[in-house]
Amino acid sequence: MVPDDELPKINKAKRGAKPSGKPTLKTIAQMTGFAVTTISRALNNAPELAQETRDRVQKIAAEIGYLPDRAALRLKTGRTNVIAMVLEPDEQIYGFGSSIVSGLTEALRGTAYHLVIMPLFRNVEPMEPIKHIVRNRMADGVIFSKAESFDERIRFLIENDFPFVTHGRSRWPEAHPSVDFDNEAYAYGATLRLAAKGCRRVSIVLPDSALTYTEHLKAGIARAAQEVGIAYEFAADVNLSSANDAIRNYVIKRSRRPDGPDGWVCASEVSALAVISGIGEAGHKVGGDVHVVTKQATQLFAQFQSGAETVFEDFTESGRTLGSLLLRRISGDTGDLRALAQPVFTWAD
């Protein structure tokens, strides 16, 4: 560490001067007595500076409303100090987006990086915001979710050597930075639980067929059902992108048939509510003659007292990991930057 008394100083008479006009690095230098280069390094959390120096400079910068000139920074270093996250508006349902962002901002706290959210609207191709970010060098790295098996966004970013991390995996042969939940292990464990409760036919409303984790869910259910000798099926005509009423109506019709499922694995809280509503409308009781296991990401679901059993998926922790891995990738780390969270099953009995 470089002691404060050895740092370059400027004219002491200027220390404590009040900023006039837009605050700059020179303004902070005048107020602290440190050299402009020291101010710059402190704002970027340079580890060779004492923590006290960094804290003091950053505190004053915040107090006077200093904002870095990103255009000048980009010209000087080629960096923007921005991380972009692409989110669909419906990913805010039940806190997915807000939880991911909360964890991501924790990972970026104390760094020079700022988070920018790029919306992906329904009438826009998923590739468009990615191309916009890369071609205009709007960020130093990008994060996006809903990774597909052979996602063209991933291929584009790999070919352009642009730092990124996906929430979800792909089936491209090249390893790429990713954070995911082991949905195959979840579906396997959930199906075994339903079988242990006496269920003889298990069903699930799957995500869109292009998404990688759809295959993971299918594989987990099929493997468990075959091991214990029960029937399984995948809901037809609806998926997780369908309207809740459409899912509910499907479950009502399917549950009223003599061969209707007596066990449901749910891939999200939102779909679970639609499934549970349909089961009830069909004249069955969740936790009685029909059983449900669902992933849970918030405490809100528990307030419905639905009778379903839950497995927690921590999106906030996923956000922290996404941020950490992307920072490593931006810094040049070429190691294995993949993380796979395992489900924890805590059944009541």
Tab-separated table of C-alpha atoms in Angstrom:
chain	number	residue	atom	x	y	z
A	1	MET	CA	0.000	0.000	0.000
A	2	VAL	CA	1.129	3.534	-0.688
A	3	PRO	CA	0.894	5.669	2.505
A	4	ASP	CA	-1.192	8.808	2.154
A	5	ASP	CA	1.722	11.029	3.161
A	6	GLU	CA	3.756	9.754	0.203
A	7	LEU	CA	1.063	10.466	-2.375
A	8	PRO	CA	1.600	13.426	-4.743
A	9	LYS	CA	0.085	16.627	-3.392
A	10	ILE	CA	-0.976	19.897	-4.968
A	11	ASN	CA	-1.115	23.372	-3.534
A	12	LYS	CA	-2.532	22.983	0.002
A	13	ALA	CA	-4.212	26.365	-0.208
A	14	LYS	CA	-6.713	24.882	-2.657
A	15	ARG	CA	-7.795	22.056	-0.379
A	16	GLY	CA	-11.428	22.172	0.672
A	17	ALA	CA	-12.369	24.496	-2.179
A	18	LYS	CA	-16.032	24.330	-3.139
A	19	PRO	CA	-16.722	22.980	-6.639
A	20	SER	CA	-17.981	25.416	-9.227
A	21	GLY	CA	-19.708	24.122	-12.340
A	22	LYS	CA	-19.601	20.445	-13.263
A	23	PRO	CA	-17.411	18.467	-10.814
A	24	THR	CA	-14.285	16.956	-12.381
A	25	LEU	CA	-11.299	14.931	-11.226
A	26	LYS	CA	-9.493	18.224	-10.697
A	27	THR	CA	-12.317	19.367	-8.396
A	28	ILE	CA	-11.840	16.344	-6.167
A	29	ALA	CA	-8.064	16.841	-6.285
A	30	GLN	CA	-8.474	20.409	-5.038
A	31	MET	CA	-10.728	19.257	-2.200
A	32	THR	CA	-8.484	16.394	-1.046
A	33	GLY	CA	-4.956	17.456	-1.879
A	34	PHE	CA	-4.323	14.315	-3.907
A	35	ALA	CA	-3.026	14.313	-7.454
A	36	VAL	CA	-5.501	13.828	-10.285
A	37	THR	CA	-3.914	10.470	-11.103
A	38	THR	CA	-4.457	9.347	-7.527
A	39	ILE	CA	-8.105	10.451	-7.697
A	40	SER	CA	-8.600	8.459	-10.871
A	41	ARG	CA	-7.056	5.340	-9.363
A	42	ALA	CA	-9.066	5.706	-6.146
A	43	LEU	CA	-12.333	5.965	-8.082
A	44	ASN	CA	-11.376	2.770	-9.887
A	45	ASN	CA	-10.553	1.006	-6.606
A	46	ALA	CA	-6.873	0.540	-7.417
A	47	PRO	CA	-5.649	-2.041	-4.864
A	48	GLU	CA	-2.248	-0.357	-4.450
A	49	LEU	CA	-3.928	2.599	-2.711
A	50	ALA	CA	-4.834	2.498	0.955
A	51	GLN	CA	-8.510	1.664	1.597
A	52	GLU	CA	-8.804	4.887	3.608
A	53	THR	CA	-7.710	6.895	0.560
A	54	ARG	CA	-10.173	5.133	-1.725
A	55	ASP	CA	-13.037	5.585	0.747
A	56	ARG	CA	-12.271	9.278	1.219
A	57	VAL	CA	-12.106	10.026	-2.508
A	58	GLN	CA	-15.237	8.037	-3.303
A	59	LYS	CA	-17.161	9.690	-0.469
A	60	ILE	CA	-16.318	13.181	-1.707
A	61	ALA	CA	-17.101	12.207	-5.314
A	62	ALA	CA	-20.543	11.039	-4.217
A	63	GLU	CA	-21.165	14.150	-2.119
A	64	ILE	CA	-20.417	16.592	-4.937
A	65	GLY	CA	-22.188	14.530	-7.603
A	66	TYR	CA	-19.138	13.673	-9.674
A	67	LEU	CA	-19.928	11.620	-12.787
A	68	PRO	CA	-17.185	10.216	-15.019
A	69	ASP	CA	-16.955	11.413	-18.609
A	70	ARG	CA	-17.667	8.078	-20.260
A	71	ALA	CA	-16.944	9.353	-23.743
A	72	ALA	CA	-13.476	10.484	-22.669
A	73	LEU	CA	-12.934	7.233	-20.758
A	74	ARG	CA	-13.845	5.214	-23.812
A	75	LEU	CA	-11.468	7.166	-26.029
A	76	LYS	CA	-8.636	6.831	-23.532
A	77	THR	CA	-9.000	3.191	-22.442
A	78	GLY	CA	-11.404	1.539	-24.882
A	79	ARG	CA	-13.556	0.691	-21.858
A	80	THR	CA	-17.020	1.973	-20.960
A	81	ASN	CA	-17.143	0.633	-17.370
A	82	VAL	CA	-20.692	-0.452	-18.218
A	83	ILE	CA	-22.261	-3.897	-18.017
A	84	ALA	CA	-25.472	-4.380	-19.965
A	85	MET	CA	-28.226	-6.789	-19.007
A	86	VAL	CA	-30.939	-7.674	-21.504
A	87	LEU	CA	-34.324	-8.319	-19.862
A	88	GLU	CA	-37.754	-9.059	-21.222
A	89	PRO	CA	-40.591	-7.145	-19.516
A	90	ASP	CA	-42.299	-10.388	-18.469
A	91	GLU	CA	-39.144	-11.477	-16.646
A	92	GLN	CA	-40.138	-9.071	-13.876
A	93	ILE	CA	-43.058	-11.362	-12.984
A	94	TYR	CA	-42.634	-12.667	-9.449
A	95	GLY	CA	-39.333	-10.917	-9.065
A	96	PHE	CA	-37.080	-12.842	-11.462
A	97	GLY	CA	-35.611	-9.698	-13.002
A	98	SER	CA	-35.438	-7.703	-9.778
A	99	SER	CA	-33.781	-10.595	-7.911
A	100	ILE	CA	-31.181	-11.113	-10.628
A	101	VAL	CA	-30.468	-7.371	-10.744
A	102	SER	CA	-30.206	-7.201	-6.946
A	103	GLY	CA	-27.535	-9.901	-6.905
A	104	LEU	CA	-25.763	-8.436	-9.908
A	105	THR	CA	-25.488	-4.985	-8.356
A	106	GLU	CA	-24.036	-6.579	-5.220
A	107	ALA	CA	-21.345	-8.191	-7.356
A	108	LEU	CA	-20.542	-4.852	-8.996
A	109	ARG	CA	-20.483	-2.860	-5.756
A	110	GLY	CA	-17.056	-1.448	-5.098
A	111	THR	CA	-15.975	-1.792	-8.726
A	112	ALA	CA	-15.796	0.798	-11.484
A	113	TYR	CA	-18.687	-0.862	-13.323
A	114	HIS	CA	-22.253	0.361	-13.671
A	115	LEU	CA	-25.279	-1.673	-14.733
A	116	VAL	CA	-27.518	-0.706	-17.647
A	117	ILE	CA	-30.758	-2.591	-18.387
A	118	MET	CA	-31.596	-3.116	-22.058
A	119	PRO	CA	-35.248	-4.075	-22.642
A	120	LEU	CA	-36.180	-6.823	-25.079
A	121	PHE	CA	-39.758	-6.274	-26.205
A	122	ARG	CA	-41.980	-8.954	-27.704
A	123	ASN	CA	-41.872	-7.584	-31.260
A	124	VAL	CA	-38.050	-7.383	-31.301
A	125	GLU	CA	-35.731	-10.209	-32.329
A	126	PRO	CA	-33.565	-11.347	-29.364
A	127	MET	CA	-30.412	-10.744	-31.416
A	128	GLU	CA	-31.123	-7.040	-31.960
A	129	PRO	CA	-30.119	-5.624	-28.537
A	130	ILE	CA	-27.021	-7.855	-28.531
A	131	LYS	CA	-25.894	-6.567	-31.935
A	132	HIS	CA	-26.634	-2.993	-30.856
A	133	ILE	CA	-24.487	-3.324	-27.732
A	134	VAL	CA	-21.550	-4.947	-29.531
A	135	ARG	CA	-21.490	-2.821	-32.685
A	136	ASN	CA	-21.782	0.441	-30.777
A	137	ARG	CA	-19.462	-0.682	-27.952
A	138	MET	CA	-22.097	0.356	-25.432
A	139	ALA	CA	-20.749	-1.923	-22.721
A	140	ASP	CA	-17.726	-3.987	-21.754
A	141	GLY	CA	-19.835	-7.095	-21.250
A	142	VAL	CA	-23.406	-8.356	-21.537
A	143	ILE	CA	-25.715	-10.705	-19.631
A	144	PHE	CA	-28.918	-12.270	-20.914
A	145	SER	CA	-31.266	-15.075	-19.900
A	146	LYS	CA	-33.413	-17.725	-21.590
A	147	ALA	CA	-30.477	-19.333	-23.357
A	148	GLU	CA	-31.496	-21.616	-26.205
A	149	SER	CA	-29.924	-24.940	-27.148
A	150	PHE	CA	-28.233	-23.439	-30.190
A	151	ASP	CA	-28.532	-19.760	-29.342
A	152	GLU	CA	-27.393	-17.467	-32.158
A	153	ARG	CA	-26.671	-14.714	-29.633
A	154	ILE	CA	-24.048	-16.927	-28.040
A	155	ARG	CA	-22.507	-17.771	-31.418
A	156	PHE	CA	-22.391	-14.069	-32.351
A	157	LEU	CA	-20.711	-13.064	-29.077
A	158	ILE	CA	-18.155	-15.875	-29.265
A	159	GLU	CA	-17.245	-14.973	-32.851
A	160	ASN	CA	-16.850	-11.310	-31.897
A	161	ASP	CA	-14.831	-12.172	-28.764
A	162	PHE	CA	-17.186	-10.025	-26.696
A	163	PRO	CA	-17.407	-10.806	-22.943
A	164	PHE	CA	-20.754	-12.272	-21.883
A	165	VAL	CA	-22.442	-14.624	-19.433
A	166	THR	CA	-25.759	-16.364	-19.987
A	167	HIS	CA	-28.388	-17.320	-17.442
A	168	GLY	CA	-28.944	-20.800	-18.782
A	169	ARG	CA	-26.782	-23.115	-20.851
A	170	SER	CA	-26.524	-23.976	-24.535
A	171	ARG	CA	-25.471	-27.037	-26.536
A	172	TRP	CA	-22.784	-25.311	-28.576
A	173	PRO	CA	-19.548	-27.335	-28.462
A	174	GLU	CA	-17.548	-24.346	-27.200
A	175	ALA	CA	-17.703	-23.817	-23.457
A	176	HIS	CA	-18.940	-20.342	-22.591
A	177	PRO	CA	-19.565	-18.470	-19.325
A	178	SER	CA	-22.951	-19.428	-17.886
A	179	VAL	CA	-24.957	-19.630	-14.677
A	180	ASP	CA	-27.753	-22.161	-14.404
A	181	PHE	CA	-29.938	-24.154	-12.039
A	182	ASP	CA	-29.748	-27.939	-12.431
A	183	ASN	CA	-33.268	-28.405	-13.763
A	184	GLU	CA	-32.692	-32.044	-14.623
A	185	ALA	CA	-31.786	-32.803	-11.004
A	186	TYR	CA	-34.806	-30.756	-9.855
A	187	ALA	CA	-37.262	-32.584	-12.133
A	188	TYR	CA	-35.747	-35.947	-11.192
A	189	GLY	CA	-36.042	-35.264	-7.458
A	190	ALA	CA	-39.541	-33.781	-7.779
A	191	THR	CA	-40.782	-36.809	-9.726
A	192	LEU	CA	-39.349	-39.211	-7.159
A	193	ARG	CA	-41.123	-37.225	-4.456
A	194	LEU	CA	-44.447	-37.445	-6.292
A	195	ALA	CA	-43.996	-41.184	-6.746
A	196	ALA	CA	-43.285	-41.527	-3.007
A	197	LYS	CA	-46.590	-39.705	-2.359
A	198	GLY	CA	-48.381	-42.382	-4.379
A	199	CYS	CA	-48.707	-40.620	-7.733
A	200	ARG	CA	-49.000	-42.916	-10.740
A	201	ARG	CA	-48.925	-40.371	-13.583
A	202	VAL	CA	-46.844	-37.185	-13.536
A	203	SER	CA	-47.170	-34.196	-15.864
A	204	ILE	CA	-45.459	-30.823	-16.420
A	205	VAL	CA	-46.109	-27.616	-18.370
A	206	LEU	CA	-42.787	-27.096	-20.114
A	207	PRO	CA	-40.972	-23.938	-21.216
A	208	ASP	CA	-40.626	-23.126	-24.913
A	209	SER	CA	-39.100	-26.057	-26.783
A	210	ALA	CA	-36.112	-23.987	-27.992
A	211	LEU	CA	-34.875	-23.306	-24.449
A	212	THR	CA	-32.129	-25.594	-23.213
A	213	TYR	CA	-33.644	-26.196	-19.815
A	214	THR	CA	-36.762	-27.663	-21.433
A	215	GLU	CA	-34.711	-30.714	-22.383
A	216	HIS	CA	-33.223	-30.839	-18.898
A	217	LEU	CA	-36.690	-30.927	-17.293
A	218	LYS	CA	-37.905	-33.605	-19.682
A	219	ALA	CA	-34.837	-35.762	-19.086
A	220	GLY	CA	-35.179	-35.545	-15.299
A	221	ILE	CA	-38.842	-36.530	-15.276
A	222	ALA	CA	-38.377	-39.369	-17.767
A	223	ARG	CA	-35.420	-40.848	-15.885
A	224	ALA	CA	-37.152	-40.804	-12.500
A	225	ALA	CA	-40.477	-42.110	-13.850
A	226	GLN	CA	-38.769	-45.006	-15.601
A	227	GLU	CA	-36.784	-45.882	-12.477
A	228	VAL	CA	-39.869	-46.141	-10.251
A	229	GLY	CA	-42.231	-47.485	-12.910
A	230	ILE	CA	-44.824	-44.719	-13.161
A	231	ALA	CA	-46.291	-42.970	-16.216
A	232	TYR	CA	-45.352	-39.460	-17.270
A	233	GLU	CA	-46.462	-36.948	-19.889
A	234	PHE	CA	-45.675	-33.440	-21.092
A	235	ALA	CA	-48.548	-30.975	-21.376
A	236	ALA	CA	-49.750	-30.507	-24.937
A	237	ASP	CA	-50.884	-27.234	-26.541
A	238	VAL	CA	-49.572	-25.000	-23.707
A	239	ASN	CA	-46.168	-23.974	-22.370
A	240	LEU	CA	-44.838	-21.533	-19.792
A	241	SER	CA	-45.294	-18.664	-22.249
A	242	SER	CA	-49.027	-19.383	-22.551
A	243	ALA	CA	-51.543	-17.188	-20.755
A	244	ASN	CA	-52.385	-18.357	-17.246
A	245	ASP	CA	-56.005	-18.918	-18.269
A	246	ALA	CA	-54.854	-21.198	-21.100
A	247	ILE	CA	-52.737	-23.274	-18.694
A	248	ARG	CA	-55.568	-23.393	-16.169
A	249	ASN	CA	-58.115	-24.515	-18.771
A	250	TYR	CA	-55.746	-27.217	-20.029
A	251	VAL	CA	-55.275	-28.561	-16.501
A	252	ILE	CA	-59.043	-28.558	-15.867
A	253	LYS	CA	-59.743	-30.593	-18.996
A	254	ARG	CA	-56.853	-32.983	-18.449
A	255	SER	CA	-57.680	-33.503	-14.762
A	256	ARG	CA	-61.302	-34.388	-15.498
A	257	ARG	CA	-60.313	-37.319	-17.690
A	258	PRO	CA	-60.115	-40.785	-16.088
A	259	ASP	CA	-56.399	-41.020	-16.906
A	260	GLY	CA	-55.608	-37.502	-15.679
A	261	PRO	CA	-52.302	-36.867	-13.861
A	262	ASP	CA	-52.265	-37.197	-10.092
A	263	GLY	CA	-48.873	-35.499	-9.843
A	264	TRP	CA	-47.558	-32.246	-11.329
A	265	VAL	CA	-44.029	-30.892	-11.520
A	266	CYS	CA	-44.031	-27.106	-12.029
A	267	ALA	CA	-41.126	-25.130	-13.462
A	268	SER	CA	-42.221	-21.764	-12.018
A	269	GLU	CA	-44.433	-20.253	-9.346
A	270	VAL	CA	-46.655	-18.552	-11.919
A	271	SER	CA	-47.397	-21.797	-13.759
A	272	ALA	CA	-47.903	-23.557	-10.411
A	273	LEU	CA	-50.687	-21.149	-9.462
A	274	ALA	CA	-52.452	-21.809	-12.768
A	275	VAL	CA	-52.010	-25.579	-12.362
A	276	ILE	CA	-53.275	-25.539	-8.774
A	277	SER	CA	-56.296	-23.453	-9.759
A	278	GLY	CA	-57.126	-25.888	-12.562
A	279	ILE	CA	-56.788	-28.885	-10.261
A	280	GLY	CA	-59.233	-27.341	-7.807
A	281	GLU	CA	-61.709	-26.385	-10.518
A	282	ALA	CA	-61.636	-30.003	-11.745
A	283	GLY	CA	-62.771	-31.162	-8.311
A	284	HIS	CA	-59.471	-32.393	-6.889
A	285	LYS	CA	-57.513	-31.308	-3.820
A	286	VAL	CA	-53.818	-30.486	-3.914
A	287	GLY	CA	-52.127	-32.475	-1.178
A	288	GLY	CA	-55.053	-34.910	-1.159
A	289	ASP	CA	-55.740	-36.909	-4.287
A	290	VAL	CA	-53.340	-34.813	-6.425
A	291	HIS	CA	-49.847	-33.634	-5.504
A	292	VAL	CA	-47.757	-30.728	-6.814
A	293	VAL	CA	-44.047	-29.907	-6.551
A	294	THR	CA	-42.889	-26.511	-7.810
A	295	LYS	CA	-39.807	-24.344	-7.894
A	296	GLN	CA	-40.093	-21.306	-5.631
A	297	ALA	CA	-38.083	-18.104	-5.961
A	298	THR	CA	-39.986	-15.728	-3.637
A	299	GLN	CA	-41.843	-15.850	-0.330
A	300	LEU	CA	-45.050	-14.715	-2.004
A	301	PHE	CA	-45.988	-18.200	-3.194
A	302	ALA	CA	-46.008	-19.581	0.361
A	303	GLN	CA	-48.715	-17.066	1.310
A	304	PHE	CA	-51.219	-18.862	-0.935
A	305	GLN	CA	-51.042	-21.983	1.282
A	306	SER	CA	-51.600	-24.052	-1.818
A	307	GLY	CA	-50.664	-27.456	-0.446
A	308	ALA	CA	-47.845	-27.753	-2.975
A	309	GLU	CA	-44.303	-28.682	-1.959
A	310	THR	CA	-41.524	-26.345	-3.055
A	311	VAL	CA	-37.847	-26.326	-4.027
A	312	PHE	CA	-36.040	-22.995	-3.750
A	313	GLU	CA	-34.204	-21.429	-6.696
A	314	ASP	CA	-32.083	-18.476	-5.584
A	315	PHE	CA	-32.138	-15.877	-8.360
A	316	THR	CA	-30.344	-13.306	-6.208
A	317	GLU	CA	-27.386	-15.649	-5.835
A	318	SER	CA	-27.552	-16.299	-9.580
A	319	GLY	CA	-27.201	-12.545	-10.122
A	320	ARG	CA	-24.149	-12.383	-7.862
A	321	THR	CA	-22.542	-15.230	-9.763
A	322	LEU	CA	-23.386	-13.720	-13.148
A	323	GLY	CA	-21.661	-10.484	-12.137
A	324	SER	CA	-18.630	-12.216	-10.667
A	325	LEU	CA	-18.083	-14.412	-13.713
A	326	LEU	CA	-18.520	-11.540	-16.148
A	327	LEU	CA	-15.966	-9.414	-14.292
A	328	ARG	CA	-13.515	-12.302	-14.509
A	329	ARG	CA	-14.182	-12.699	-18.223
A	330	ILE	CA	-13.692	-8.969	-18.852
A	331	SER	CA	-10.381	-9.090	-16.978
A	332	GLY	CA	-9.140	-11.781	-19.372
A	333	ASP	CA	-9.851	-14.960	-17.409
A	334	THR	CA	-10.153	-17.819	-19.915
A	335	GLY	CA	-10.747	-20.567	-17.358
A	336	ASP	CA	-13.953	-22.499	-16.734
A	337	LEU	CA	-16.512	-19.766	-16.038
A	338	ARG	CA	-19.559	-21.976	-15.584
A	339	ALA	CA	-21.693	-22.343	-12.452
A	340	LEU	CA	-24.477	-24.873	-11.898
A	341	ALA	CA	-26.590	-24.507	-8.748
A	342	GLN	CA	-27.971	-27.719	-7.271
A	343	PRO	CA	-31.520	-28.052	-5.909
A	344	VAL	CA	-31.905	-28.697	-2.202
A	345	PHE	CA	-34.828	-30.946	-1.312
A	346	THR	CA	-36.291	-30.395	2.156
A	347	TRP	CA	-39.491	-32.389	2.196
A	348	ALA	CA	-41.858	-32.130	5.155
A	349	ASP	CA	-41.617	-35.844	5.939
